[in-house]
């Protein structure tokens, strides 16, 4: 079970496409968090689960402060002794210092950093409130986290229909040893009035195809999401793990807002159309079984019988993101707003993409055999030298 915790609505940046929009300042209280943690064991027992992942989110969660965050972590660990508890944090990366790094390392907090690719792209949209670029600072802090052996990944939002230099982006990912997830901008928050998101999405899928080709032709081992998750699902390595496409929306994910309201997803932060209720008024188990929660979980059954009936890509998509469906159509009982291009992309992965992957495996196998032959030859030469030496 993953719990998204909106620690604060405050942020030190002014990103052009921020999904949080412009909000008044709110902060999650300790008592609100404690109530959720106290209620969580009953929910885990009812779901027969033994794992709880807490994702600290914002705004910018580092503005919450180290000592207050440490207090939340300590409380969760002390109360949830029967469960495997993990902590994650999504940050813009500008406020990371040595004290934060020490806390992340000591508490084994996995970090996600918002980084929109190489500097020119990132700095075009992710600037501080004084309008200054942030890419160099963010990248330096990522390196600081990597050096400290903190588990760190990056999140890139594609925010423009302009061409991105795919080769430069791929080199940037490789050179900086980044684990990167890429998704297209959603027309919400500060991007609510965007009219070009369909064009952006087309460019996004084109970029993914280019990056996939580069990754399969390269000797360097990197991870780019959602490509890795999709290939794993196609090959049967694992079910689809990306939350937008795994069909588990409303089942394995909850969001706690600073005012105590609980909903299905942290992206529904502005409309709050699918709030389950307030943690101070009901138990977490009652909220999980609320009318809105049940409605979210019924989406899969509905789509399988209506919009997505007979779709050959159902197992990789499950109708797409519920929030994005609601954001586009005003209802969660609709499939993904970019259904057709996404469906074509998934077909590409199953055909051309899979063929490229097989060719990549063949190349690796050939290289491996050549390496074994080279090692064998060297061993034979060494043995020959030894034998010659023994005759002297």
Coordinates of C-alpha atoms in Angstrom, one line a residue:
X1 CA 0.0 0.0 0.0
X2 CA 1.4 3.4 -0.9
X3 CA 0.3 6.5 0.9
X4 CA 1.1 9.9 -0.7
X5 CA 1.5 12.6 2.0
X6 CA 1.1 16.2 0.9
X7 CA 3.4 17.7 3.5
X8 CA 3.0 21.3 2.3
X9 CA 1.6 23.3 -0.5
X10 CA 4.6 25.7 -0.3
X11 CA 7.3 25.7 -2.9
X12 CA 10.4 27.7 -3.6
X13 CA 10.1 27.4 -7.4
X14 CA 7.7 28.8 -10.0
X15 CA 7.6 26.1 -12.6
X16 CA 5.6 27.0 -15.7
X17 CA 3.5 23.8 -15.8
X18 CA 3.1 23.0 -12.1
X19 CA 0.2 20.7 -11.5
X20 CA -0.3 22.0 -8.0
X21 CA -1.2 25.4 -9.4
X22 CA -1.2 28.4 -7.1
X23 CA -2.5 27.6 -3.6
X24 CA -2.6 29.1 -0.2
X25 CA -0.1 27.8 2.3
X26 CA -1.1 24.6 4.0
X27 CA 1.0 22.2 6.2
X28 CA 0.3 18.6 7.3
X29 CA 0.0 18.5 11.1
X30 CA 1.6 15.8 13.1
X31 CA -1.7 14.7 14.6
X32 CA -3.2 14.3 11.1
X33 CA -0.3 12.0 10.2
X34 CA -0.5 10.1 13.5
X35 CA -4.2 9.4 13.0
X36 CA -3.5 7.9 9.6
X37 CA -0.6 5.8 10.9
X38 CA -2.7 4.6 13.8
X39 CA -5.5 3.5 11.4
X40 CA -3.2 1.9 8.9
X41 CA -2.7 -1.6 10.5
X42 CA -6.5 -2.3 10.3
X43 CA -6.5 -1.4 6.6
X44 CA -3.4 -3.5 5.9
X45 CA -4.9 -6.5 7.7
X46 CA -8.2 -6.2 5.8
X47 CA -6.2 -6.1 2.5
X48 CA -3.8 -8.9 3.7
X49 CA -0.9 -6.7 3.0
X50 CA 2.3 -6.3 5.0
X51 CA 4.0 -3.4 3.3
X52 CA 3.5 0.4 3.6
X53 CA 5.3 2.9 1.3
X54 CA 5.1 6.5 2.4
X55 CA 5.7 9.1 -0.3
X56 CA 6.5 12.5 1.0
X57 CA 5.2 15.1 -1.5
X58 CA 4.3 18.7 -1.9
X59 CA 4.6 21.5 -3.0
X60 CA 8.3 21.1 -2.0
X61 CA 8.5 18.6 0.9
X62 CA 11.9 19.8 2.0
X63 CA 10.3 23.0 3.1
X64 CA 8.6 21.0 5.8
X65 CA 11.9 20.7 7.7
X66 CA 14.3 17.9 8.7
X67 CA 13.3 17.6 12.3
X68 CA 9.5 17.5 11.6
X69 CA 10.0 15.0 8.9
X70 CA 12.2 12.8 11.1
X71 CA 9.5 12.9 13.7
X72 CA 7.0 11.5 11.2
X73 CA 9.4 8.8 10.1
X74 CA 10.1 7.8 13.7
X75 CA 6.4 7.6 14.5
X76 CA 5.6 5.4 11.5
X77 CA 8.4 3.0 12.3
X78 CA 7.4 2.7 15.9
X79 CA 3.8 2.0 15.2
X80 CA 4.0 -0.2 12.1
X81 CA 6.3 -2.9 13.4
X82 CA 4.4 -5.7 11.8
X83 CA 4.8 -4.2 8.3
X84 CA 7.7 -3.5 6.0
X85 CA 7.8 0.3 5.9
X86 CA 9.5 2.2 3.2
X87 CA 10.0 6.0 2.7
X88 CA 10.2 7.9 -0.5
X89 CA 10.3 11.6 -1.2
X90 CA 9.7 13.7 -4.3
X91 CA 11.7 17.0 -4.4
X92 CA 12.7 19.7 -6.9
X93 CA 16.2 19.0 -5.7
X94 CA 17.3 22.6 -5.0
X95 CA 17.3 22.5 -1.2
X96 CA 19.3 19.3 -0.8
X97 CA 22.2 19.8 1.6
X98 CA 24.6 17.6 3.6
X99 CA 22.1 17.4 6.5
X100 CA 19.3 16.3 4.2
X101 CA 21.6 13.7 2.6
X102 CA 22.5 12.3 6.0
X103 CA 18.9 12.0 7.0
X104 CA 18.0 10.2 3.7
X105 CA 20.9 7.8 4.1
X106 CA 20.3 7.0 7.7
X107 CA 16.5 6.5 7.2
X108 CA 17.0 4.8 3.8
X109 CA 14.7 7.3 2.1
X110 CA 14.5 6.9 -1.7
X111 CA 14.5 10.2 -3.5
X112 CA 12.8 11.3 -6.7
X113 CA 14.2 14.5 -8.2
X114 CA 12.4 16.6 -10.8
X115 CA 14.8 17.1 -13.7
X116 CA 13.5 18.0 -17.1
X117 CA 16.5 16.6 -19.1
X118 CA 19.6 18.5 -20.1
X119 CA 20.0 22.1 -19.0
X120 CA 18.4 24.0 -21.9
X121 CA 15.1 22.1 -21.5
X122 CA 15.0 22.1 -17.7
X123 CA 15.9 25.8 -17.3
X124 CA 13.2 26.9 -19.8
X125 CA 10.4 25.8 -17.5
X126 CA 11.8 25.1 -14.0
X127 CA 13.1 28.3 -12.6
X128 CA 13.0 29.8 -9.1
X129 CA 10.6 32.5 -8.1
X130 CA 13.2 35.1 -9.1
X131 CA 13.3 33.6 -12.6
X132 CA 16.8 32.1 -12.3
X133 CA 17.6 28.7 -13.8
X134 CA 18.1 25.7 -11.5
X135 CA 19.5 22.9 -13.6
X136 CA 23.1 23.2 -12.4
X137 CA 22.1 23.3 -8.8
X138 CA 19.7 20.3 -9.2
X139 CA 22.3 18.2 -11.0
X140 CA 25.0 19.0 -8.4
X141 CA 22.6 17.9 -5.7
X142 CA 21.8 14.7 -7.5
X143 CA 25.5 13.9 -7.7
X144 CA 25.7 14.6 -4.0
X145 CA 22.9 12.0 -3.3
X146 CA 24.6 9.5 -5.7
X147 CA 27.9 9.9 -3.9
X148 CA 26.3 9.2 -0.6
X149 CA 24.7 6.0 -2.0
X150 CA 21.2 7.3 -1.6
X151 CA 18.7 5.7 -3.9
X152 CA 17.8 8.5 -6.4
X153 CA 15.7 8.6 -9.5
X154 CA 14.6 11.5 -11.7
X155 CA 11.3 12.7 -13.2
X156 CA 11.2 14.6 -16.5
X157 CA 8.0 16.3 -17.7
X158 CA 7.9 16.9 -21.4
X159 CA 6.3 20.3 -21.6
X160 CA 6.7 21.4 -25.3
X161 CA 5.9 20.3 -28.8
X162 CA 9.2 21.6 -29.9
X163 CA 11.8 18.9 -31.0
X164 CA 14.0 17.6 -28.2
X165 CA 17.5 16.5 -29.2
X166 CA 17.1 12.8 -28.3
X167 CA 20.8 11.9 -28.7
X168 CA 21.8 14.7 -26.4
X169 CA 19.1 13.7 -23.9
X170 CA 20.3 10.0 -24.0
X171 CA 23.9 11.0 -23.6
X172 CA 22.9 13.3 -20.7
X173 CA 21.1 10.3 -19.0
X174 CA 24.1 8.0 -19.5
X175 CA 26.8 10.5 -18.6
X176 CA 25.1 11.3 -15.3
X177 CA 24.0 7.7 -14.5
X178 CA 20.4 8.7 -14.2
X179 CA 17.4 6.5 -13.6
X180 CA 14.8 8.6 -15.4
X181 CA 11.0 8.5 -15.8
X182 CA 9.5 10.7 -18.5
X183 CA 5.9 11.7 -18.9
X184 CA 4.0 14.4 -20.9
X185 CA 2.5 17.5 -19.4
X186 CA -1.1 17.3 -18.2
X187 CA -3.3 20.3 -18.8
X188 CA -4.0 21.1 -15.1
X189 CA -2.7 23.5 -12.5
X190 CA -0.7 26.3 -14.2
X191 CA -1.0 24.4 -17.5
X192 CA -4.8 24.3 -17.4
X193 CA -5.2 26.5 -20.4
X194 CA -2.7 24.7 -22.6
X195 CA -4.1 23.9 -26.1
X196 CA -1.1 22.0 -27.4
X197 CA -1.1 19.0 -25.2
X198 CA -2.1 16.6 -28.0
X199 CA 0.9 17.8 -30.0
X200 CA 3.2 17.5 -27.0
X201 CA 2.0 13.9 -26.5
X202 CA 2.8 12.9 -30.1
X203 CA 6.3 14.3 -29.6
X204 CA 6.5 12.5 -26.3
X205 CA 5.8 9.1 -28.0
X206 CA 8.3 9.9 -30.8
X207 CA 10.9 10.7 -28.2
X208 CA 10.3 7.4 -26.3
X209 CA 10.8 5.4 -29.6
X210 CA 14.1 7.2 -30.3
X211 CA 15.3 6.6 -26.7
X212 CA 14.3 2.9 -26.9
X213 CA 16.3 2.4 -30.1
X214 CA 19.3 4.1 -28.6
X215 CA 19.1 2.1 -25.4
X216 CA 18.8 -1.2 -27.3
X217 CA 21.8 -0.4 -29.5
X218 CA 24.0 0.8 -26.7
X219 CA 26.3 -1.2 -24.4
X220 CA 25.4 1.1 -21.5
X221 CA 22.8 -0.2 -19.1
X222 CA 20.3 2.5 -18.2
X223 CA 16.7 2.6 -17.1
X224 CA 14.1 4.8 -18.7
X225 CA 10.4 4.6 -17.6
X226 CA 7.8 3.8 -18.6
X227 CA 9.8 1.8 -21.3
X228 CA 11.4 -0.7 -18.9
X229 CA 8.1 -1.4 -17.2
X230 CA 6.3 -1.9 -20.6
X231 CA 9.0 -4.3 -21.9
X232 CA 8.9 -6.3 -18.7
X233 CA 5.2 -6.6 -19.0
X234 CA 5.3 -7.6 -22.7
X235 CA 8.0 -10.2 -21.9
X236 CA 6.1 -11.6 -18.9
X237 CA 8.8 -10.6 -16.5
X238 CA 6.3 -8.8 -14.3
X239 CA 2.8 -7.3 -14.5
X240 CA 2.5 -3.7 -15.5
X241 CA 3.9 -1.7 -12.6
X242 CA 3.4 1.9 -13.7
X243 CA 0.4 3.2 -11.7
X244 CA -1.2 5.0 -14.6
X245 CA -1.6 1.7 -16.5
X246 CA -1.6 -1.1 -14.0
X247 CA -5.4 -1.1 -13.3
X248 CA -5.0 -0.8 -9.6
X249 CA -6.1 2.8 -9.2
X250 CA -8.1 3.2 -6.0
X251 CA -6.9 -0.1 -4.6
X252 CA -3.2 0.3 -3.7
X253 CA -2.8 4.0 -3.5
X254 CA -4.2 6.7 -1.1
X255 CA -3.4 10.4 -0.7
X256 CA -3.5 12.4 2.5
X257 CA -3.9 16.1 2.2
X258 CA -2.8 18.7 4.8
X259 CA -6.4 19.3 5.9
X260 CA -6.9 15.6 6.7
X261 CA -8.8 14.7 3.5
X262 CA -8.1 11.4 1.9
X263 CA -8.4 10.7 -1.8
X264 CA -7.3 8.3 -4.5
X265 CA -4.4 10.2 -6.0
X266 CA -2.2 13.1 -5.2
X267 CA -2.8 14.6 -8.7
X268 CA -6.4 15.4 -7.8
X269 CA -5.2 18.1 -5.6
X270 CA -7.2 21.0 -7.0
X271 CA -10.6 19.7 -8.0
X272 CA -10.8 17.2 -5.0
X273 CA -13.7 15.6 -6.8
X274 CA -13.0 12.1 -5.5
X275 CA -12.3 12.7 -1.8
X276 CA -13.1 9.7 0.3
X277 CA -13.6 11.7 3.5
X278 CA -11.6 13.2 6.3
X279 CA -9.2 11.1 8.5
X280 CA -10.4 13.0 11.6
X281 CA -14.0 12.0 11.0
X282 CA -13.7 8.4 9.9
X283 CA -11.2 5.5 10.1
X284 CA -8.9 4.9 7.2
X285 CA -10.7 1.6 6.7
X286 CA -14.0 3.3 6.4
X287 CA -12.5 5.9 4.0
X288 CA -11.1 3.1 1.8
X289 CA -14.6 1.6 1.5
X290 CA -16.3 5.0 0.9
X291 CA -18.6 5.5 -2.0
X292 CA -16.1 7.5 -4.0
X293 CA -13.4 4.9 -3.4
X294 CA -15.7 2.1 -4.6
X295 CA -16.5 4.2 -7.7
X296 CA -12.8 4.5 -8.5
X297 CA -12.3 0.8 -8.2
X298 CA -15.3 0.1 -10.4
X299 CA -13.7 1.9 -13.3
X300 CA -11.8 -1.2 -14.4
X301 CA -14.9 -3.3 -14.7
X302 CA -16.8 -0.5 -16.5
X303 CA -14.0 0.2 -19.1
X304 CA -13.5 -3.5 -19.8
X305 CA -17.2 -3.7 -20.8
X306 CA -17.4 -0.4 -22.6
X307 CA -14.7 1.9 -23.9
X308 CA -11.9 -0.7 -23.8
X309 CA -13.9 -3.8 -24.6
X310 CA -11.8 -6.1 -26.8
X311 CA -8.7 -3.8 -26.8
X312 CA -5.6 -5.9 -27.5
X313 CA -3.5 -3.5 -25.4
X314 CA -5.7 -3.8 -22.2
X315 CA -3.1 -5.7 -20.2
X316 CA -0.6 -2.9 -20.8
X317 CA -3.0 0.1 -20.3
X318 CA -6.2 -0.8 -18.4
X319 CA -7.8 2.4 -19.7
X320 CA -4.9 4.7 -18.6
X321 CA -4.8 7.2 -15.8
X322 CA -8.1 7.8 -14.0
X323 CA -7.1 11.3 -13.0
X324 CA -6.2 12.2 -16.6
X325 CA -9.5 10.8 -17.8
X326 CA -11.4 12.9 -15.3
X327 CA -9.3 16.0 -16.1
X328 CA -10.2 15.6 -19.8
X329 CA -13.8 14.3 -19.7
X330 CA -15.1 15.2 -16.3
X331 CA -15.6 11.5 -15.4
X332 CA -13.3 8.6 -14.4
X333 CA -15.6 6.3 -16.4
X334 CA -13.7 7.1 -19.6
X335 CA -10.5 5.8 -21.0
X336 CA -7.2 7.6 -21.5
X337 CA -7.5 11.0 -23.2
X338 CA -4.6 10.0 -25.5
X339 CA -6.0 6.5 -26.2
X340 CA -5.4 6.2 -29.9
X341 CA -1.7 7.4 -30.1
X342 CA -0.9 5.4 -26.9
X343 CA -2.5 2.3 -28.3
X344 CA -0.5 2.7 -31.5
X345 CA 2.7 3.1 -29.4
X346 CA 2.0 -0.1 -27.5
X347 CA 1.4 -2.0 -30.7
X348 CA 4.8 -0.6 -31.9
X349 CA 6.4 -2.0 -28.7
X350 CA 4.9 -5.4 -29.2
X351 CA 6.1 -5.6 -32.8
X352 CA 9.0 -3.4 -33.9
X353 CA 10.1 -2.7 -30.3
X354 CA 10.2 -6.3 -29.4
X355 CA 12.1 -7.2 -32.6
X356 CA 14.7 -4.5 -31.7
X357 CA 14.9 -6.0 -28.2
X358 CA 15.5 -9.5 -29.5
X359 CA 18.2 -8.2 -31.9
X360 CA 19.8 -6.5 -28.9
X361 CA 19.8 -9.8 -26.9
X362 CA 21.4 -11.5 -29.9
X363 CA 24.2 -8.9 -30.1
X364 CA 24.8 -9.3 -26.3
X365 CA 25.0 -13.1 -26.7
X366 CA 27.5 -12.8 -29.5
X367 CA 29.6 -10.3 -27.5
X368 CA 29.5 -12.7 -24.5
X369 CA 30.6 -15.6 -26.7
X370 CA 33.5 -13.6 -28.1
X371 CA 34.5 -12.6 -24.6
X372 CA 34.5 -16.2 -23.5
X373 CA 36.6 -17.2 -26.5
X374 CA 39.0 -14.4 -25.8
X375 CA 39.3 -15.5 -22.1
X376 CA 39.8 -19.1 -23.2
X377 CA 42.6 -18.2 -25.6
X378 CA 44.3 -16.2 -22.9
X379 CA 44.1 -19.1 -20.5
X380 CA 45.5 -21.5 -23.1
X381 CA 48.4 -19.1 -23.7
X382 CA 49.1 -18.8 -20.0
X383 CA 49.0 -22.6 -19.7
X384 CA 51.5 -22.9 -22.6
X385 CA 53.8 -20.4 -20.9
X386 CA 53.6 -22.4 -17.7
X387 CA 54.4 -25.7 -19.5
X388 CA 57.3 -24.1 -21.3
X389 CA 58.6 -22.8 -18.0
X390 CA 58.4 -26.3 -16.5
X391 CA 60.6 -27.8 -19.2
X392 CA 63.4 -25.4 -18.5

